[in-house]
Amino acid sequence: MPKNKMIQTAEQVETLLKRNHLSVTDSRKKILQLFLEQAGALAHGDIEKRAGERFDRVTVYRTLQSFVDKGIIHTIPTADNSVRYALCKDDCEEGHHHDHHIHFLCIKCNNTYCLDDVVTPEIKLPKGYTISHVEVVVDGICKNCGT
Amino acid sequence: MPKNKMIQTAEQVETLLKRNHLSVTDSRKKILQLFLEQAGALAHGDIEKRAGERFDRVTVYRTLQSFVDKGIIHTIPTADNSVRYALCKDDCEEGHHHDHHIHFLCIKCNNTYCLDDVVTPEIKLPKGYTISHVEVVVDGICKNCGT
DNA sequence: AATATTTTGCAACAGTGTTGCTTTTTGTTA
DNA sequence: TAACAAAAAGCAACACTGTTGCAAAATATT
């Protein structure tokens, strides 16, 4: 990564933290940076690994939780019982979710992507049901892994 | 529950197990009966509780796994990182899934239902993505909890 | 009824996530 | 910039979930 890009990201990270009234700490900077550098979603395990074993497990959990609370990242439900977190482009960076996009899980590279441009379709339920939220998770092969 | 209904269910359970080439054991009978008596989905924890503390945790896990393998039940992904299992009416009892229905999670009673009549909608993805499976989970209030 | 096969229960373990508490770091105010 | 208050990190311990290997028990088969 070119040096000026890195500096830019570091500034971006600090701004993002301050904007969300979070004190700027090493772990928050590092973990947020991981999300910004990464197109897909990250599981807790990924983060521990990529952060270079520098932070305590508990710190990572608490950092992720604070990010979720502030609306910087959001969780993605998966079938395999592992929580994944994603920082969505655009709106989500501003601190409020527009979580009506679908999630895509590549069965080849095992990455999870937020497809921000694909909105969740209307679902018609039988009488008596009230809809509060619709979550769509699509499994398949992503455009990087497809021929 | 009336006595003849119970006997009927017991027979139904044995038939179902034998049809799937599973030996008829106490735990399998009891756990399968739980699914037949219950409209919604069950988490591992629910099953341990409702079975009356009679079976080892490991046995419950293995029983559920064998049911999934045989196609008697299927798993439902949830946002809260807990796997739920559901026996779907009709086709699924025959040993093969028609898992194109959506799942509904009531935020009041916390039950999960398979809405067999509601099929998953078509999802259009950007070029380059190949769809293998679409999972739709809707949160809201079920018809029992709605006024 | 005897035997082979399958399943159960137990013990131990790994992974994931949480809580309480002390030390360290961050932010603030003088 | 030094001193202080507030917040976060790190550590230890714990709870929960799920898995594996193995001996004992139950089921299926002859």
CSV table of C-alpha atoms (C1' of nucleotides) in Angstrom, one decimal:
chain,number,residue,atom,x,y,z
A,1,MET,CA,0.0,0.0,0.0
A,2,PRO,CA,1.4,3.4,-0.9
A,3,LYS,CA,2.4,5.5,2.0
A,4,ASN,CA,0.1,8.5,1.3
A,5,LYS,CA,-2.9,6.1,1.0
A,6,MET,CA,-2.1,4.8,4.4
A,7,ILE,CA,-1.9,8.2,6.0
A,8,GLN,CA,-5.2,9.1,4.3
A,9,THR,CA,-6.8,6.0,5.8
A,10,ALA,CA,-5.4,6.8,9.2
A,11,GLU,CA,-6.9,10.2,9.1
A,12,GLN,CA,-10.2,8.8,7.8
A,13,VAL,CA,-10.2,6.4,10.7
A,14,GLU,CA,-9.7,9.1,13.4
A,15,THR,CA,-12.3,11.3,11.9
A,16,LEU,CA,-14.8,8.4,11.8
A,17,LEU,CA,-14.1,7.6,15.4
A,18,LYS,CA,-14.4,11.1,16.6
A,19,ARG,CA,-17.6,11.7,14.6
A,20,ASN,CA,-19.1,8.8,16.5
A,21,HIS,CA,-17.9,10.1,19.9
A,22,LEU,CA,-15.5,7.3,20.5
A,23,SER,CA,-12.1,7.9,22.0
A,24,VAL,CA,-9.3,7.2,19.6
A,25,THR,CA,-7.4,4.1,20.8
A,26,ASP,CA,-5.0,1.7,19.1
A,27,SER,CA,-7.4,-1.2,18.9
A,28,ARG,CA,-10.2,0.9,17.5
A,29,LYS,CA,-8.0,2.5,14.9
A,30,LYS,CA,-6.5,-0.8,13.8
A,31,ILE,CA,-9.8,-2.7,13.7
A,32,LEU,CA,-11.6,0.1,11.9
A,33,GLN,CA,-8.8,0.3,9.4
A,34,LEU,CA,-9.2,-3.5,8.7
A,35,PHE,CA,-12.8,-2.8,7.8
A,36,LEU,CA,-11.9,0.1,5.5
A,37,GLU,CA,-9.2,-1.9,3.7
A,38,GLN,CA,-11.5,-4.9,3.2
A,39,ALA,CA,-14.4,-5.2,0.7
A,40,GLY,CA,-16.2,-8.0,2.5
A,41,ALA,CA,-17.3,-8.8,6.0
A,42,LEU,CA,-15.1,-9.9,8.8
A,43,ALA,CA,-15.7,-12.4,11.5
A,44,HIS,CA,-14.3,-12.0,15.0
A,45,GLY,CA,-11.7,-14.6,14.3
A,46,ASP,CA,-10.5,-12.8,11.1
A,47,ILE,CA,-10.0,-9.6,13.0
A,48,GLU,CA,-8.0,-11.2,15.7
A,49,LYS,CA,-5.8,-12.8,13.1
A,50,ARG,CA,-5.3,-9.8,10.9
A,51,ALA,CA,-4.8,-7.4,13.7
A,52,GLY,CA,-1.5,-9.3,14.2
A,53,GLU,CA,-2.3,-10.9,17.6
A,54,ARG,CA,-1.8,-7.5,19.2
A,55,PHE,CA,-5.1,-7.2,21.0
A,56,ASP,CA,-6.8,-9.2,23.7
A,57,ARG,CA,-9.8,-11.2,22.6
A,58,VAL,CA,-12.0,-9.2,25.0
A,59,THR,CA,-10.8,-5.9,23.6
A,60,VAL,CA,-11.8,-7.1,20.1
A,61,TYR,CA,-15.2,-8.1,21.3
A,62,ARG,CA,-15.7,-4.8,23.1
A,63,THR,CA,-14.5,-2.8,20.2
A,64,LEU,CA,-16.8,-4.6,17.7
A,65,GLN,CA,-19.7,-4.1,20.1
A,66,SER,CA,-19.0,-0.4,20.4
A,67,PHE,CA,-18.9,-0.1,16.6
A,68,VAL,CA,-22.2,-1.9,16.3
A,69,ASP,CA,-23.7,0.3,19.0
A,70,LYS,CA,-22.6,3.5,17.2
A,71,GLY,CA,-23.8,2.2,13.9
A,72,ILE,CA,-20.4,2.0,12.2
A,73,ILE,CA,-20.7,-1.7,11.5
A,74,HIS,CA,-23.6,-4.2,11.4
A,75,THR,CA,-23.9,-7.9,11.9
A,76,ILE,CA,-24.8,-10.4,9.2
A,77,PRO,CA,-26.6,-13.6,10.0
A,78,THR,CA,-25.1,-16.7,8.5
A,79,ALA,CA,-26.2,-20.3,8.4
A,80,ASP,CA,-23.0,-21.6,9.9
A,81,ASN,CA,-23.6,-19.9,13.3
A,82,SER,CA,-20.7,-17.4,13.0
A,83,VAL,CA,-21.4,-13.7,13.3
A,84,ARG,CA,-19.8,-11.6,10.7
A,85,TYR,CA,-19.5,-7.8,10.8
A,86,ALA,CA,-19.5,-5.4,7.9
A,87,LEU,CA,-18.9,-1.8,7.5
A,88,CYS,CA,-21.2,-0.7,4.7
A,89,LYS,CA,-20.1,2.0,2.3
A,90,ASP,CA,-21.9,5.3,1.9
A,91,ASP,CA,-24.6,5.8,4.4
A,92,CYS,CA,-23.4,3.5,7.1
A,93,GLU,CA,-20.3,5.5,7.5
A,94,GLU,CA,-22.4,8.4,8.5
A,95,GLY,CA,-23.5,6.5,11.6
A,96,HIS,CA,-26.9,5.2,10.6
A,97,HIS,CA,-27.7,2.0,8.9
A,98,HIS,CA,-29.6,1.7,5.6
A,99,ASP,CA,-29.7,-2.0,6.1
A,100,HIS,CA,-32.0,-2.9,3.3
A,101,HIS,CA,-29.4,-4.4,1.1
A,102,ILE,CA,-28.9,-8.1,0.7
A,103,HIS,CA,-25.9,-10.1,1.8
A,104,PHE,CA,-23.9,-12.4,-0.5
A,105,LEU,CA,-21.9,-15.3,0.8
A,106,CYS,CA,-19.4,-16.8,-1.7
A,107,ILE,CA,-19.1,-20.5,-1.3
A,108,LYS,CA,-15.7,-20.5,-3.0
A,109,CYS,CA,-13.7,-17.7,-1.3
A,110,ASN,CA,-16.0,-17.8,1.8
A,111,ASN,CA,-16.2,-14.0,1.8
A,112,THR,CA,-19.4,-12.2,2.7
A,113,TYR,CA,-20.3,-9.1,0.8
A,114,CYS,CA,-22.9,-6.4,1.3
A,115,LEU,CA,-24.6,-5.8,-2.1
A,116,ASP,CA,-25.6,-2.3,-1.4
A,117,ASP,CA,-27.2,-1.9,-4.8
A,118,VAL,CA,-29.5,-4.9,-4.4
A,119,VAL,CA,-32.5,-4.0,-2.2
A,120,THR,CA,-34.5,-6.6,-0.4
A,121,PRO,CA,-37.6,-7.5,-2.4
A,122,GLU,CA,-41.1,-7.0,-1.1
A,123,ILE,CA,-42.4,-10.0,0.8
A,124,LYS,CA,-46.1,-10.8,1.0
A,125,LEU,CA,-47.1,-12.7,4.1
A,126,PRO,CA,-50.4,-14.4,5.0
A,127,LYS,CA,-52.9,-12.3,6.9
A,128,GLY,CA,-52.1,-11.7,10.5
A,129,TYR,CA,-48.3,-11.3,10.2
A,130,THR,CA,-46.6,-8.0,10.7
A,131,ILE,CA,-43.2,-7.4,9.1
A,132,SER,CA,-40.5,-5.6,11.0
A,133,HIS,CA,-37.4,-6.5,9.1
A,134,VAL,CA,-36.5,-8.7,6.1
A,135,GLU,CA,-33.0,-10.2,5.8
A,136,VAL,CA,-31.9,-11.9,2.6
A,137,VAL,CA,-28.7,-13.9,2.4
A,138,VAL,CA,-27.7,-15.3,-0.9
A,139,ASP,CA,-25.2,-18.1,-1.3
A,140,GLY,CA,-23.3,-18.6,-4.5
A,141,ILE,CA,-20.2,-17.6,-6.4
A,142,CYS,CA,-19.0,-14.0,-6.3
A,143,LYS,CA,-17.8,-12.0,-9.3
A,144,ASN,CA,-14.2,-12.4,-8.3
A,145,CYS,CA,-14.4,-16.2,-8.1
A,146,GLY,CA,-16.6,-16.7,-11.2
A,147,THR,CA,-14.7,-17.4,-14.4
B,1,MET,CA,-53.5,-34.4,24.8
B,2,PRO,CA,-56.1,-37.2,24.2
B,3,LYS,CA,-54.7,-40.6,24.6
B,4,ASN,CA,-55.5,-41.8,21.1
B,5,LYS,CA,-53.8,-38.8,19.6
B,6,MET,CA,-50.6,-39.7,21.5
B,7,ILE,CA,-50.6,-43.2,20.3
B,8,GLN,CA,-51.1,-42.0,16.8
B,9,THR,CA,-48.2,-39.7,17.1
B,10,ALA,CA,-46.0,-42.5,18.5
B,11,GLU,CA,-46.8,-44.6,15.5
B,12,GLN,CA,-46.3,-41.8,13.1
B,13,VAL,CA,-42.9,-41.2,14.7
B,14,GLU,CA,-41.8,-44.9,14.4
B,15,THR,CA,-42.9,-44.9,10.8
B,16,LEU,CA,-41.0,-41.8,10.0
B,17,LEU,CA,-37.8,-43.1,11.6
B,18,LYS,CA,-38.0,-46.5,9.8
B,19,ARG,CA,-38.8,-44.8,6.5
B,20,ASN,CA,-35.5,-42.9,6.9
B,21,HIS,CA,-33.5,-46.0,7.8
B,22,LEU,CA,-32.9,-44.9,11.4
B,23,SER,CA,-33.1,-47.3,14.2
B,24,VAL,CA,-35.9,-46.5,16.6
B,25,THR,CA,-34.4,-45.3,19.9
B,26,ASP,CA,-35.9,-43.4,22.8
B,27,SER,CA,-34.1,-40.2,22.1
B,28,ARG,CA,-35.0,-40.2,18.4
B,29,LYS,CA,-38.6,-41.0,19.2
B,30,LYS,CA,-38.9,-38.3,21.9
B,31,ILE,CA,-37.1,-35.6,19.9
B,32,LEU,CA,-39.0,-36.3,16.7
B,33,GLN,CA,-42.2,-36.2,18.7
B,34,LEU,CA,-41.3,-32.7,20.0
B,35,PHE,CA,-41.0,-31.5,16.4
B,36,LEU,CA,-44.3,-33.0,15.4
B,37,GLU,CA,-46.1,-31.5,18.4
B,38,GLN,CA,-44.7,-28.1,17.7
B,39,ALA,CA,-45.6,-25.6,15.0
B,40,GLY,CA,-42.4,-23.6,15.1
B,41,ALA,CA,-38.7,-24.3,15.1
B,42,LEU,CA,-36.7,-25.6,18.0
B,43,ALA,CA,-33.2,-24.7,19.1
B,44,HIS,CA,-30.9,-27.2,20.7
B,45,GLY,CA,-31.5,-25.7,24.1
B,46,ASP,CA,-35.3,-26.0,23.7
B,47,ILE,CA,-35.0,-29.6,22.9
B,48,GLU,CA,-32.9,-30.4,25.9
B,49,LYS,CA,-35.4,-28.6,28.2
B,50,ARG,CA,-38.5,-30.1,26.7
B,51,ALA,CA,-37.2,-33.6,26.5
B,52,GLY,CA,-37.2,-33.4,30.3
B,53,GLU,CA,-33.5,-33.6,31.0
B,54,ARG,CA,-33.6,-37.2,30.0
B,55,PHE,CA,-30.9,-37.2,27.3
B,56,ASP,CA,-27.3,-36.3,27.2
B,57,ARG,CA,-26.3,-33.2,25.4
B,58,VAL,CA,-24.2,-35.2,23.0
B,59,THR,CA,-27.1,-37.5,22.2
B,60,VAL,CA,-29.3,-34.5,21.3
B,61,TYR,CA,-26.6,-33.1,19.1
B,62,ARG,CA,-26.1,-36.4,17.3
B,63,THR,CA,-29.8,-37.0,17.0
B,64,LEU,CA,-30.4,-33.6,15.4
B,65,GLN,CA,-27.5,-34.2,13.1
B,66,SER,CA,-28.8,-37.5,11.9
B,67,PHE,CA,-32.2,-35.9,11.3
B,68,VAL,CA,-30.6,-33.2,9.3
B,69,ASP,CA,-28.6,-35.8,7.3
B,70,LYS,CA,-31.7,-37.8,6.5
B,71,GLY,CA,-33.6,-34.6,5.5
B,72,ILE,CA,-36.2,-34.9,8.3
B,73,ILE,CA,-35.4,-31.5,9.7
B,74,HIS,CA,-33.4,-28.5,8.4
B,75,THR,CA,-31.6,-25.6,10.0
B,76,ILE,CA,-32.6,-22.0,10.0
B,77,PRO,CA,-30.1,-19.2,10.1
B,78,THR,CA,-30.8,-16.5,12.6
B,79,ALA,CA,-29.2,-13.2,13.4
B,80,ASP,CA,-28.5,-14.1,17.0
B,81,ASN,CA,-26.1,-16.8,16.3
B,82,SER,CA,-28.2,-19.7,17.5
B,83,VAL,CA,-29.1,-22.5,15.1
B,84,ARG,CA,-32.7,-23.5,15.0
B,85,TYR,CA,-34.1,-26.7,13.5
B,86,ALA,CA,-37.5,-27.1,11.9
B,87,LEU,CA,-39.5,-30.1,10.6
B,88,CYS,CA,-41.3,-28.8,7.6
B,89,LYS,CA,-44.8,-30.0,6.9
B,90,ASP,CA,-45.6,-32.0,3.7
B,91,ASP,CA,-42.7,-32.7,1.5
B,92,CYS,CA,-40.0,-32.5,4.1
B,93,GLU,CA,-41.5,-35.4,6.0
B,94,GLU,CA,-40.9,-37.5,2.9
B,95,GLY,CA,-37.2,-37.1,3.4
B,96,HIS,CA,-36.3,-34.4,0.9
B,97,HIS,CA,-36.3,-30.7,1.4
B,98,HIS,CA,-38.3,-28.2,-0.6
B,99,ASP,CA,-36.5,-25.5,1.2
B,100,HIS,CA,-37.6,-22.6,-0.9
B,101,HIS,CA,-40.0,-21.2,1.7
B,102,ILE,CA,-39.2,-18.2,3.9
B,103,HIS,CA,-38.7,-18.2,7.6
B,104,PHE,CA,-40.5,-16.0,10.1
B,105,LEU,CA,-39.1,-15.0,13.5
B,106,CYS,CA,-41.7,-13.5,15.9
B,107,ILE,CA,-40.1,-10.8,18.0
B,108,LYS,CA,-42.9,-11.3,20.6
B,109,CYS,CA,-43.1,-15.0,21.3
B,110,ASN,CA,-39.6,-15.6,19.9
B,111,ASN,CA,-40.8,-18.6,17.8
B,112,THR,CA,-39.5,-19.4,14.4
B,113,TYR,CA,-41.9,-20.6,11.7
B,114,CYS,CA,-41.5,-22.0,8.3
B,115,LEU,CA,-44.0,-20.2,6.1
B,116,ASP,CA,-44.3,-23.0,3.5
B,117,ASP,CA,-46.7,-21.1,1.4
B,118,VAL,CA,-44.4,-18.1,0.9
B,119,VAL,CA,-41.8,-18.8,-1.6
B,120,THR,CA,-38.5,-16.9,-1.8
B,121,PRO,CA,-38.7,-14.1,-4.4
B,122,GLU,CA,-36.4,-13.9,-7.4
B,123,ILE,CA,-33.3,-11.9,-6.6
B,124,LYS,CA,-31.4,-10.1,-9.4
B,125,LEU,CA,-27.7,-9.7,-8.8
B,126,PRO,CA,-25.1,-7.7,-10.6
B,127,LYS,CA,-23.3,-9.4,-13.5
B,128,GLY,CA,-20.7,-12.0,-12.4
B,129,TYR,CA,-22.6,-13.4,-9.5
B,130,THR,CA,-24.0,-16.9,-9.5
B,131,ILE,CA,-26.8,-17.8,-7.2
B,132,SER,CA,-26.8,-21.1,-5.5
B,133,HIS,CA,-29.3,-20.6,-2.7
B,134,VAL,CA,-31.5,-17.7,-1.3
B,135,GLU,CA,-32.4,-17.6,2.3
B,136,VAL,CA,-35.1,-15.1,3.5
B,137,VAL,CA,-35.6,-14.5,7.2
B,138,VAL,CA,-38.4,-12.1,8.2
B,139,ASP,CA,-38.7,-10.6,11.7
B,140,GLY,CA,-42.0,-9.3,12.9
B,141,ILE,CA,-45.1,-10.3,14.8
B,142,CYS,CA,-46.8,-13.6,14.1
B,143,LYS,CA,-50.5,-14.2,13.6
B,144,ASN,CA,-50.8,-15.7,17.1
B,145,CYS,CA,-49.2,-12.6,18.8
B,146,GLY,CA,-50.9,-10.0,16.6
B,147,THR,CA,-54.1,-8.5,18.0
C,1,DA,C1',-32.0,-66.2,22.4
C,2,DA,C1',-27.3,-65.0,20.8
C,3,DT,C1',-24.7,-62.1,18.2
C,4,DA,C1',-23.4,-58.0,15.4
C,5,DT,C1',-24.3,-53.3,14.9
C,6,DT,C1',-25.6,-49.0,16.3
C,7,DT,C1',-26.4,-45.6,19.7
C,8,DT,C1',-25.9,-43.8,24.2
C,9,DG,C1',-23.6,-41.6,28.0
C,10,DC,C1',-19.5,-40.0,30.0
C,11,DA,C1',-15.2,-37.5,30.1
C,12,DA,C1',-12.5,-34.4,28.1
C,13,DC,C1',-11.6,-30.8,25.1
C,14,DA,C1',-11.9,-26.6,21.8
C,15,DG,C1',-14.1,-22.4,20.5
C,16,DT,C1',-16.9,-18.4,21.4
C,17,DG,C1',-18.5,-14.9,24.1
C,18,DT,C1',-19.2,-12.5,28.8
C,19,DT,C1',-18.1,-10.3,33.4
C,20,DG,C1',-15.4,-8.2,37.2
C,21,DC,C1',-11.5,-6.0,38.4
C,22,DT,C1',-6.9,-3.7,38.1
C,23,DT,C1',-3.7,-1.3,35.3
C,24,DT,C1',-2.9,1.6,31.4
C,25,DT,C1',-4.3,4.9,28.1
C,26,DT,C1',-7.0,8.8,26.6
C,27,DG,C1',-9.2,13.1,27.1
C,28,DT,C1',-9.7,17.3,29.7
C,29,DT,C1',-8.8,21.2,32.5
C,30,DA,C1',-5.9,24.2,34.7
D,1,DT,C1',2.4,20.6,29.7
D,2,DA,C1',1.3,18.6,34.1
D,3,DA,C1',-2.4,16.6,36.9
D,4,DC,C1',-6.5,14.6,37.2
D,5,DA,C1',-10.9,12.2,35.8
D,6,DA,C1',-12.9,9.1,32.7
D,7,DA,C1',-12.6,5.5,29.5
D,8,DA,C1',-10.6,1.5,27.6
D,9,DA,C1',-7.3,-2.5,27.7
D,10,DG,C1',-5.6,-6.5,29.6
D,11,DC,C1',-6.0,-10.4,32.6
D,12,DA,C1',-8.4,-14.1,34.9
D,13,DA,C1',-12.2,-16.6,35.4
D,14,DC,C1',-16.4,-18.3,33.9
D,15,DA,C1',-20.6,-19.9,31.1
D,16,DC,C1',-22.3,-21.8,26.9
D,17,DT,C1',-22.1,-24.4,22.7
D,18,DG,C1',-20.5,-27.9,20.1
D,19,DT,C1',-17.1,-31.9,19.1
D,20,DT,C1',-14.4,-36.4,19.7
D,21,DG,C1',-13.0,-40.9,21.6
D,22,DC,C1',-14.2,-44.7,24.0
D,23,DA,C1',-16.7,-48.0,27.0
D,24,DA,C1',-21.4,-49.5,28.2
D,25,DA,C1',-26.0,-50.1,26.8
D,26,DA,C1',-29.7,-50.6,23.6
D,27,DT,C1',-31.3,-52.0,19.1
D,28,DA,C1',-31.5,-54.9,15.0
D,29,DT,C1',-30.6,-59.3,12.9
D,30,DT,C1',-30.0,-64.3,12.5
